[in-house]
Coordinates of C-alpha atoms and ligand atoms in Angstrom, one line a residue:
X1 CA 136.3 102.7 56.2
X2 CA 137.1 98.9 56.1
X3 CA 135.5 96.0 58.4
X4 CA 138.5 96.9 61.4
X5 CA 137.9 100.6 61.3
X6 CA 133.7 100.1 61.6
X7 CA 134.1 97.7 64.5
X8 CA 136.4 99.9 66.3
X9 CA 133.5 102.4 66.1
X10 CA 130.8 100.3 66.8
X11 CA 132.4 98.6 70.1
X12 CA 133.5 102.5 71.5
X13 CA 129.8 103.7 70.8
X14 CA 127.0 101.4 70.1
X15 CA 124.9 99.4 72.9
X16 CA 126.6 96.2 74.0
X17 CA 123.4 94.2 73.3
X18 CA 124.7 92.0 70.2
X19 CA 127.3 89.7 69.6
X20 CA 128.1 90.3 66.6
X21 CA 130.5 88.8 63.5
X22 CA 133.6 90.7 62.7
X23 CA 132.2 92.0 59.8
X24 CA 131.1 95.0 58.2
X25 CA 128.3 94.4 55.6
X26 CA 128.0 97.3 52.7
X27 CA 126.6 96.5 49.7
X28 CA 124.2 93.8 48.5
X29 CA 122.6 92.7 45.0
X30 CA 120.5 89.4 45.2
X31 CA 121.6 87.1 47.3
X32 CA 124.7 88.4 47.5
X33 CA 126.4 90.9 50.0
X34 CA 129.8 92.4 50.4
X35 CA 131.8 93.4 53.3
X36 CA 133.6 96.9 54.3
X37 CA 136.9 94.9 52.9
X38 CA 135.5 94.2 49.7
X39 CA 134.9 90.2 50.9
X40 CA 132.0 88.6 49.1
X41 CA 129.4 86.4 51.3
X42 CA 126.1 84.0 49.7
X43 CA 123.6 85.9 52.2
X44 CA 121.2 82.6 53.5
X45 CA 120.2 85.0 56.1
X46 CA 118.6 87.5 54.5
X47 CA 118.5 90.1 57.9
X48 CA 117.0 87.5 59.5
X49 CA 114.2 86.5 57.3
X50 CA 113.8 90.2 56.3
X51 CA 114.8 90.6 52.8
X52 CA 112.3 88.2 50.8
X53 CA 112.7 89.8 48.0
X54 CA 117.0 89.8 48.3
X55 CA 119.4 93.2 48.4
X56 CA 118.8 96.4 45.7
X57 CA 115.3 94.7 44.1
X58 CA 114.7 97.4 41.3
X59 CA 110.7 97.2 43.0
X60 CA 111.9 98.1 46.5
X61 CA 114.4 100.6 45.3
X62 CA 112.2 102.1 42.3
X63 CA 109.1 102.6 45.4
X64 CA 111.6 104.1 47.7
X65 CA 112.7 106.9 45.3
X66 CA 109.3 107.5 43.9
X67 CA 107.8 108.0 47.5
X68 CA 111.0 110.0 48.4
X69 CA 110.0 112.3 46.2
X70 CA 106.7 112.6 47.3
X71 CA 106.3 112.8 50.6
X72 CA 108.5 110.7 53.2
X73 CA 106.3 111.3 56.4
X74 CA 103.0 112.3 57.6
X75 CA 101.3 111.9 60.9
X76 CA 98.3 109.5 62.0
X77 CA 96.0 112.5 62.3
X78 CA 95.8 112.6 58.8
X79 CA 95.3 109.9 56.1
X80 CA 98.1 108.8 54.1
X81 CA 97.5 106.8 50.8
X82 CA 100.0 104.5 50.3
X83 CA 98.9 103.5 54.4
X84 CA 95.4 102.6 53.2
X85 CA 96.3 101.1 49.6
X86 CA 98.4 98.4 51.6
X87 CA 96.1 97.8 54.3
X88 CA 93.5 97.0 51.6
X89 CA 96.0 94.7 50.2
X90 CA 96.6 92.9 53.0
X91 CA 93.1 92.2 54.3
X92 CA 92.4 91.3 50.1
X93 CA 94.7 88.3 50.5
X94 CA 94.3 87.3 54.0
X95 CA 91.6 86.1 56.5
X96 CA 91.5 89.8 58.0
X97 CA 89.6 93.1 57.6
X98 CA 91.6 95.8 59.9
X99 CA 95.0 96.6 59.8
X100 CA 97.2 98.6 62.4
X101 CA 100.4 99.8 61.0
X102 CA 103.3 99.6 63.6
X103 CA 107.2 99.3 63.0
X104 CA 108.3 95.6 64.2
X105 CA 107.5 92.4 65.1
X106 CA 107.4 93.4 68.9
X107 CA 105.2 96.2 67.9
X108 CA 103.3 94.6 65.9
X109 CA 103.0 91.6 68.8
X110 CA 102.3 94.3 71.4
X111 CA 99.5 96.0 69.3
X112 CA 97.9 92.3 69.4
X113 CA 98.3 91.4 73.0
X114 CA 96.7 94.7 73.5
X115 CA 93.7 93.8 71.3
X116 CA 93.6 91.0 72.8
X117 CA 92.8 93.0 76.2
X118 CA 90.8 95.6 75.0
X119 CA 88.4 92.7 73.4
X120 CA 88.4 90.6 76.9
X121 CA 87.6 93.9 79.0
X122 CA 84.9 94.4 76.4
X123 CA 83.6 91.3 75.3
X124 CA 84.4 88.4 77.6
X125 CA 84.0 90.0 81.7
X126 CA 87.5 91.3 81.9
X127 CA 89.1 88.3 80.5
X128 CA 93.4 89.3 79.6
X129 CA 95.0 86.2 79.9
X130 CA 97.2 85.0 76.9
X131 CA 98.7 81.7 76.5
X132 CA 101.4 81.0 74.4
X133 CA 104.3 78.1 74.4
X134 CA 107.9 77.1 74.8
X135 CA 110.5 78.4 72.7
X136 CA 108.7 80.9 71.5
X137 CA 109.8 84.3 70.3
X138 CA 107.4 87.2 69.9
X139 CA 109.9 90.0 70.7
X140 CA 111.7 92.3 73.4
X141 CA 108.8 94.6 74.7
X142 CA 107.9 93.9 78.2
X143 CA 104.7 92.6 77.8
X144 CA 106.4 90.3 74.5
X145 CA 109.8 89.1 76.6
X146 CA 106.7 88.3 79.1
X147 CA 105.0 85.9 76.3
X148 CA 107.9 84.7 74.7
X149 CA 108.9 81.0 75.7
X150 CA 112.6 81.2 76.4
X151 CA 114.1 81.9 80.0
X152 CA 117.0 84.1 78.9
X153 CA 115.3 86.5 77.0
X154 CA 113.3 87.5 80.3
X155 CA 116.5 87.3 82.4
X156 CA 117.0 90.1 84.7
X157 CA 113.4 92.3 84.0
X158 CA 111.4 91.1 87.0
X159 CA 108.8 92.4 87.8
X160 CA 107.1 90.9 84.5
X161 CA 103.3 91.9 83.5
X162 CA 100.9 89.4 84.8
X163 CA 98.5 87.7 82.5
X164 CA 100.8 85.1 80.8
X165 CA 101.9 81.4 80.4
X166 CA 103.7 79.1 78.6
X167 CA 103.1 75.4 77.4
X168 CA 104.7 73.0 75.2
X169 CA 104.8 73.7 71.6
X170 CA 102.7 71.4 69.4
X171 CA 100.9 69.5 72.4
X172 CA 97.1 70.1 71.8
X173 CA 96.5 68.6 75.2
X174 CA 98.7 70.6 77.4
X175 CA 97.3 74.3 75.8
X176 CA 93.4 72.9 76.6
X177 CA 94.4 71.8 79.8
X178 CA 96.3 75.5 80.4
X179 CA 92.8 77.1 79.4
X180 CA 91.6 79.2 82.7
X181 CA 87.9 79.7 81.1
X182 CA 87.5 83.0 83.7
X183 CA 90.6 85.1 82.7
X184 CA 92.3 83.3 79.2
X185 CA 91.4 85.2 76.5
X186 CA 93.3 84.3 73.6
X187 CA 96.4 82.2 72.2
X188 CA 99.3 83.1 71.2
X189 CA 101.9 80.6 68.8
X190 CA 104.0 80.9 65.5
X191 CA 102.9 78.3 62.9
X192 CA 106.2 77.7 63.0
X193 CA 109.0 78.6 65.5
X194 CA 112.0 80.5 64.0
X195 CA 113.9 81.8 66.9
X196 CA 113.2 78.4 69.0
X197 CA 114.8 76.4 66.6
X198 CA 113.0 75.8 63.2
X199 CA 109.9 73.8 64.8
X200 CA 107.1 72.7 62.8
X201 CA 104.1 71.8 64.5
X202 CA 102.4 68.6 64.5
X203 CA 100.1 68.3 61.4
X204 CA 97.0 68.9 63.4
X205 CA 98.1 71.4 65.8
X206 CA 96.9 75.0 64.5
X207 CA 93.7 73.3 63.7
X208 CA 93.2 71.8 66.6
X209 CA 94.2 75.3 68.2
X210 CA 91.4 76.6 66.5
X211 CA 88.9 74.3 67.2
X212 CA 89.8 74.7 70.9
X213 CA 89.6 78.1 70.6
X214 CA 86.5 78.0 68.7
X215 CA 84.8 76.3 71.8
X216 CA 86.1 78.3 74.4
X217 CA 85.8 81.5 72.5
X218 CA 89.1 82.4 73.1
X219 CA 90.9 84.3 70.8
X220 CA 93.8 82.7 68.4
X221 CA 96.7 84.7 67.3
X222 CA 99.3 83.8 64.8
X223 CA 102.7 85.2 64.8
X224 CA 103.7 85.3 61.5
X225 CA 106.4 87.7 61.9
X226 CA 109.1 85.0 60.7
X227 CA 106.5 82.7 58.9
X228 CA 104.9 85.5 56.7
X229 CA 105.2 87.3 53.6
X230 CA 105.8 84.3 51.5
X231 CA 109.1 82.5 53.4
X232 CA 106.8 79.0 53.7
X233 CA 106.0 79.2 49.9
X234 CA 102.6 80.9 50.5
X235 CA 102.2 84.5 51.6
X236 CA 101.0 83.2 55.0
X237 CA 101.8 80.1 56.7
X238 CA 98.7 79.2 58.0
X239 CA 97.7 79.1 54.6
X240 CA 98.7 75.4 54.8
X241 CA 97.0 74.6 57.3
X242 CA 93.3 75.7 55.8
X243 CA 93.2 77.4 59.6
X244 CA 92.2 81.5 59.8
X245 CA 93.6 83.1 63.0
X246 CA 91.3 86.2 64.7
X247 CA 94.7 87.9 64.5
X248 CA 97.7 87.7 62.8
X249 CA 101.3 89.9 63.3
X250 CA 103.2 90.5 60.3
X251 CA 107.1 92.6 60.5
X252 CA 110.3 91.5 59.1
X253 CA 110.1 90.6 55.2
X254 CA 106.7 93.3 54.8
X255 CA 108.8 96.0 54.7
X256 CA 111.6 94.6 52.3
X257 CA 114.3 95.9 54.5
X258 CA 112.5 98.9 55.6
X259 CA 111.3 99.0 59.3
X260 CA 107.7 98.1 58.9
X261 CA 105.1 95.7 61.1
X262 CA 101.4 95.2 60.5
X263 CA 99.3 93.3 62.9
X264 CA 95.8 92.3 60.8
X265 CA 92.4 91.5 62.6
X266 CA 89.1 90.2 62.2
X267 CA 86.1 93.1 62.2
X268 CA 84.8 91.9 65.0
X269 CA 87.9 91.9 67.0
X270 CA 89.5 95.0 65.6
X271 CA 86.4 97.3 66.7
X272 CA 87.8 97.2 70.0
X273 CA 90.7 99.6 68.8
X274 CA 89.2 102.9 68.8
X275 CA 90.9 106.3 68.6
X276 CA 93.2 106.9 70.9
X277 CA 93.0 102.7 71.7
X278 CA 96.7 102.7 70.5
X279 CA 99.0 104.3 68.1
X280 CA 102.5 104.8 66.4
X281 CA 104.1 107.9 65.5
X282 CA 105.9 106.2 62.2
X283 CA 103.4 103.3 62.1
X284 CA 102.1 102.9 58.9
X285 CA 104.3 105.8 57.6
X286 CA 103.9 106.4 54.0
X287 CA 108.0 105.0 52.6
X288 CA 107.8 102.1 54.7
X289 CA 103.8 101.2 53.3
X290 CA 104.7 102.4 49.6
X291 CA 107.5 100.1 50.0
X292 CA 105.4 97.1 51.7
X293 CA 102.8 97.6 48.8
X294 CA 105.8 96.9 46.3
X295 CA 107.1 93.8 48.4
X296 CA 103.2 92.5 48.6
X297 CA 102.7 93.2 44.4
X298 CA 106.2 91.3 43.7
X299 CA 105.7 88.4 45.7
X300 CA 102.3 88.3 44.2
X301 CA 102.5 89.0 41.2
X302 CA 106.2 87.9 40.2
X303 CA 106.7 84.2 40.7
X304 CA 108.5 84.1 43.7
X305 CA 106.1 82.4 45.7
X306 CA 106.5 79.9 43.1
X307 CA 110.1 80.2 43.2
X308 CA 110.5 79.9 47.2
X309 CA 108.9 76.3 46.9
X310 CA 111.1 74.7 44.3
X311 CA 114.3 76.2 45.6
X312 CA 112.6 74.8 48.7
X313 CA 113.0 71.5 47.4
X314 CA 116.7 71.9 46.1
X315 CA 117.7 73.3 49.3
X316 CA 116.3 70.6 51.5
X317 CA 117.3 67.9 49.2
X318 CA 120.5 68.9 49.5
X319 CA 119.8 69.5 53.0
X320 CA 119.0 65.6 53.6
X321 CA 122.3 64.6 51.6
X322 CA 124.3 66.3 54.0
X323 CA 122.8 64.2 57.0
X324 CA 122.8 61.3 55.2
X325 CA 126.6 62.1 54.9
X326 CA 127.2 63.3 58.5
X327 CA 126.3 61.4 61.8
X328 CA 126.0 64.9 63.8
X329 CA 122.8 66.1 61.9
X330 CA 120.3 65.0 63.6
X331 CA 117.3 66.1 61.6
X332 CA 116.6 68.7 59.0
X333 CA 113.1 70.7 59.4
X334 CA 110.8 73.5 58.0
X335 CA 108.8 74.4 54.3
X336 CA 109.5 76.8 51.7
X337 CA 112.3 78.5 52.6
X338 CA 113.6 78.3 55.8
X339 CA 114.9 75.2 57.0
X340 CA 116.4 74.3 60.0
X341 CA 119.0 71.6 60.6
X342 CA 119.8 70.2 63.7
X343 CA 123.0 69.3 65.1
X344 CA 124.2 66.7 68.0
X345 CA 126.4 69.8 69.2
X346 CA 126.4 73.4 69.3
X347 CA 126.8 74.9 65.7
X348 CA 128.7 78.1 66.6
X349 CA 132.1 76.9 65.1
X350 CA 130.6 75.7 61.6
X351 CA 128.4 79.4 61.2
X352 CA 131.9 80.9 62.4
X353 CA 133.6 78.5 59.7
X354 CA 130.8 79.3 57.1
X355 CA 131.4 82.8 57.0
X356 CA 135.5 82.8 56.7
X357 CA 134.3 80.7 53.5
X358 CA 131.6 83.3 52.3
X359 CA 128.4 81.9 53.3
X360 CA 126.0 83.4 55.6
X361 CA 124.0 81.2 57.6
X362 CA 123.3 81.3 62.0
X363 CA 122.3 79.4 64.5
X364 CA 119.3 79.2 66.8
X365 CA 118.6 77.3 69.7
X366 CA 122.2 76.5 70.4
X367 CA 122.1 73.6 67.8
X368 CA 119.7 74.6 65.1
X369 CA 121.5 75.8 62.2
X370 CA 119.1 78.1 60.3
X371 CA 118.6 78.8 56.3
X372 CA 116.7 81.7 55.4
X373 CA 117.7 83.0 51.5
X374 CA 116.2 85.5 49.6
X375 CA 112.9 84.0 48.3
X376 CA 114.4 85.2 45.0
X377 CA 117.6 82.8 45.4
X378 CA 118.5 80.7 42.5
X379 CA 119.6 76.8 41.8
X380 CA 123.0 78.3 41.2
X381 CA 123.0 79.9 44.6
X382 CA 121.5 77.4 46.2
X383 CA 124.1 75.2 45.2
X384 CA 127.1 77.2 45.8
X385 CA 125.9 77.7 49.2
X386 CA 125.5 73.4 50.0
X387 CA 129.0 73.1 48.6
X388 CA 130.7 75.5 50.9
X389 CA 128.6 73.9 54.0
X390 CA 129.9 70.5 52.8
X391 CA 133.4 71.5 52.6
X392 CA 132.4 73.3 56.4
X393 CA 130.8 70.1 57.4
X394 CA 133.6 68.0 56.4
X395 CA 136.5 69.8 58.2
X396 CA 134.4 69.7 61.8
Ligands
PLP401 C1 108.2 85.1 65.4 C2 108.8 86.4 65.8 N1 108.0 87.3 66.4 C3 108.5 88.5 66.8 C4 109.8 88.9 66.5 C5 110.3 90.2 67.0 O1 110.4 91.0 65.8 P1 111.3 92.4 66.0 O2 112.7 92.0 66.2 O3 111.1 93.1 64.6 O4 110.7 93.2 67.1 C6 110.6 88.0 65.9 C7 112.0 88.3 65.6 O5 112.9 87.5 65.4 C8 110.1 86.7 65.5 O6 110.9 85.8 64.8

């Protein structure tokens, strides 16, 4: 089938809830993808910050048909090796010591906000409030439209679960003033904001998050959905800031490509789960964790956390040369790899542009035009990609 023939399908058949390129994508090797037409693309969007480690990695692939052979699914009521193995993993190189296996970021968000409850009704006199800020994006569940900072997402779902607010991202003042010390039981913020436009947070803003939450004894939660799994140059972002959250989300880039979310907690927080707390039919599902325990060992162990912070450098570099060209870019933002740049205008005709030249890149927050390669990406690419933005750029 080419690209026309797939669309034709997809618009007759499949939910109207995407707008979507007039492409077909088929095939992928590093950073590269092709369409149903045989068209080749420079992917700098990765699934949306999902593939870390790029398209056909021989670790992903190689744990996928040795677990395929094995055993593709068991349930919960049993234990499942590859389930535990990864868990372990995780809480070895993180601040946590519990893991709950789920199957994406709004799951994994959900599972959180539900700790979060379970921990207030048991710990703090029935405290459930969560707090979290504008622009935010923690996913399409009720209860994580509900907490998500951004009016449209929410639009048209009334009535929406009580127990949540918003305040402005990266203003310490405005989330202790928020603070309702009888019901707010914990916080709720990305370390850096990927949907809302490539936000980095004031230098002292998670700590002083955590100091406030410290006091209050109010719970802090990190979405790292976006931020994780090595896209800031370490595995996690908060990493940077020498800052431990009481809970953490993980989904996108854990699984490699396969559908897998994790949300990690403290001991102390996570004893509030007990069975029958919470569960997932597929979470923690033996392909999708034998796969995240290959994406978790690579990034690890094969230099591509090292890799994701010079390419870093490159990209923004070449990143700033382009504003310093161009009077529209208003400022370019973010660590490791995933950058944001923003524009004096909407940024829909120069993705639209991008991708007749064969690069991949989108656009959040109206004017916020996002770069999220494969942490695997080389100078090469990284190159190839600027050029064909500058030639983009230049033609606006
Ligand atoms: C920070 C953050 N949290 C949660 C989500 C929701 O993840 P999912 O689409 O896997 O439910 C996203 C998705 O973009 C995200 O960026």
């Amino acid at each position: 089938m080419n690209n026309r023939q797939i669309i034709n399908i997809t618009q007759r058949y499949v939910a109207n809830t995407y707008a979507r390129f007039p492409i077909a994508l088929v095939r992928g090797k590093g950073a590269w993808v092709w369409d149903a037409d045989g068209k080749k693309y420079l992917d700098f969007v990765a699934g949306i910050a999902v593939n870390c480690l790029g398209h056909n990695h021989p670790a992903v692939a190689r744990a996928i048909r040795q677990q395929a052979a094995k055993l593709l699914h068991v349930s919960n009521l049993y234990h499942i090796a590859p389930q535990s193995e990864l868990a372990r993993e995780l809480c070895r190189h993180s601040f946590a010591q519990r893991v709950f296996f789920c199957n994406s970021g709004a799951e994994a968000n959900e599972a959180a906000l539900k700790l979060a409850r379970r921990y207030g009704a048991e710990w703090h006199g029935g405290k459930y409030e969560v707090l979290s800020t504008h622009n935010s994006f923690h996913g399409r569940t009720l209860a994580t439209l509900t907490a998500t900072g951004q009016e449209k997402v929410r639009a048209g779902y009334d009535p929406l679960p009580a127990g949540f607010r918003q305040v402005p991202f990266s203003d310490l003042g405005a989330m202790a003033e928020a603070i309702d010390e009888k019901t707010t039981v914990a916080i709720l913020v990305e370390p850096i904001q990927g949907e809302g436009g490539v936000v980095v947070p004031n230098k002292n803003y998670l700590q002083g998050l955590r100091e406030l939450c410290d006091e209050k004894e109010i719970l802090l939660i990190f979405d790292e959905v976006q931020s994780g799994m090595g896209r800031t140059g370490k595995l996690f972002a908060y990493e940077h800031y020498g800052v431990e959250p009481d809970i953490m989300t993980l989904a996108k880039a854990l699984g490699g490509g396969l559908p897998l979310g994790a949300m990690l907690a403290k001991e102390k927080v996570a004893r509030s789960f007990v069975p029958g707390a919470h569960a997932s039919t597929f979470g923690g599902n033996p392909l999708a964790c034998s796969v995240g325990a290959a994406v978790l060992k690579t990034l690890l162990q094969g230099g591509v956390l090292k890799n994701c912070v010079q390419m870093g450098r490159v990209l923004f570099d070449g990143l700033q040369a382009l504003k310093k060209k161009f009077g529209f870019i208003r400022e370019i933002r973010g660590q490791g790899l995933i950058w944001g740049m923003e524009l004096e205008h909407d940024g829909g005709k120069i993705v639209e542009d991008c991708l007749s030249a064969g690069l991949l890149i989108n656009c959040t927050a109206h004017k916020v035009l996002r770069f999220i390669p494969p942490l695997v990406i080389g100078k090469k690419e990284i190159a190839e990609g600027l050029a064909i933005l500058e030639d983009v750029l230049a033609r606006q």
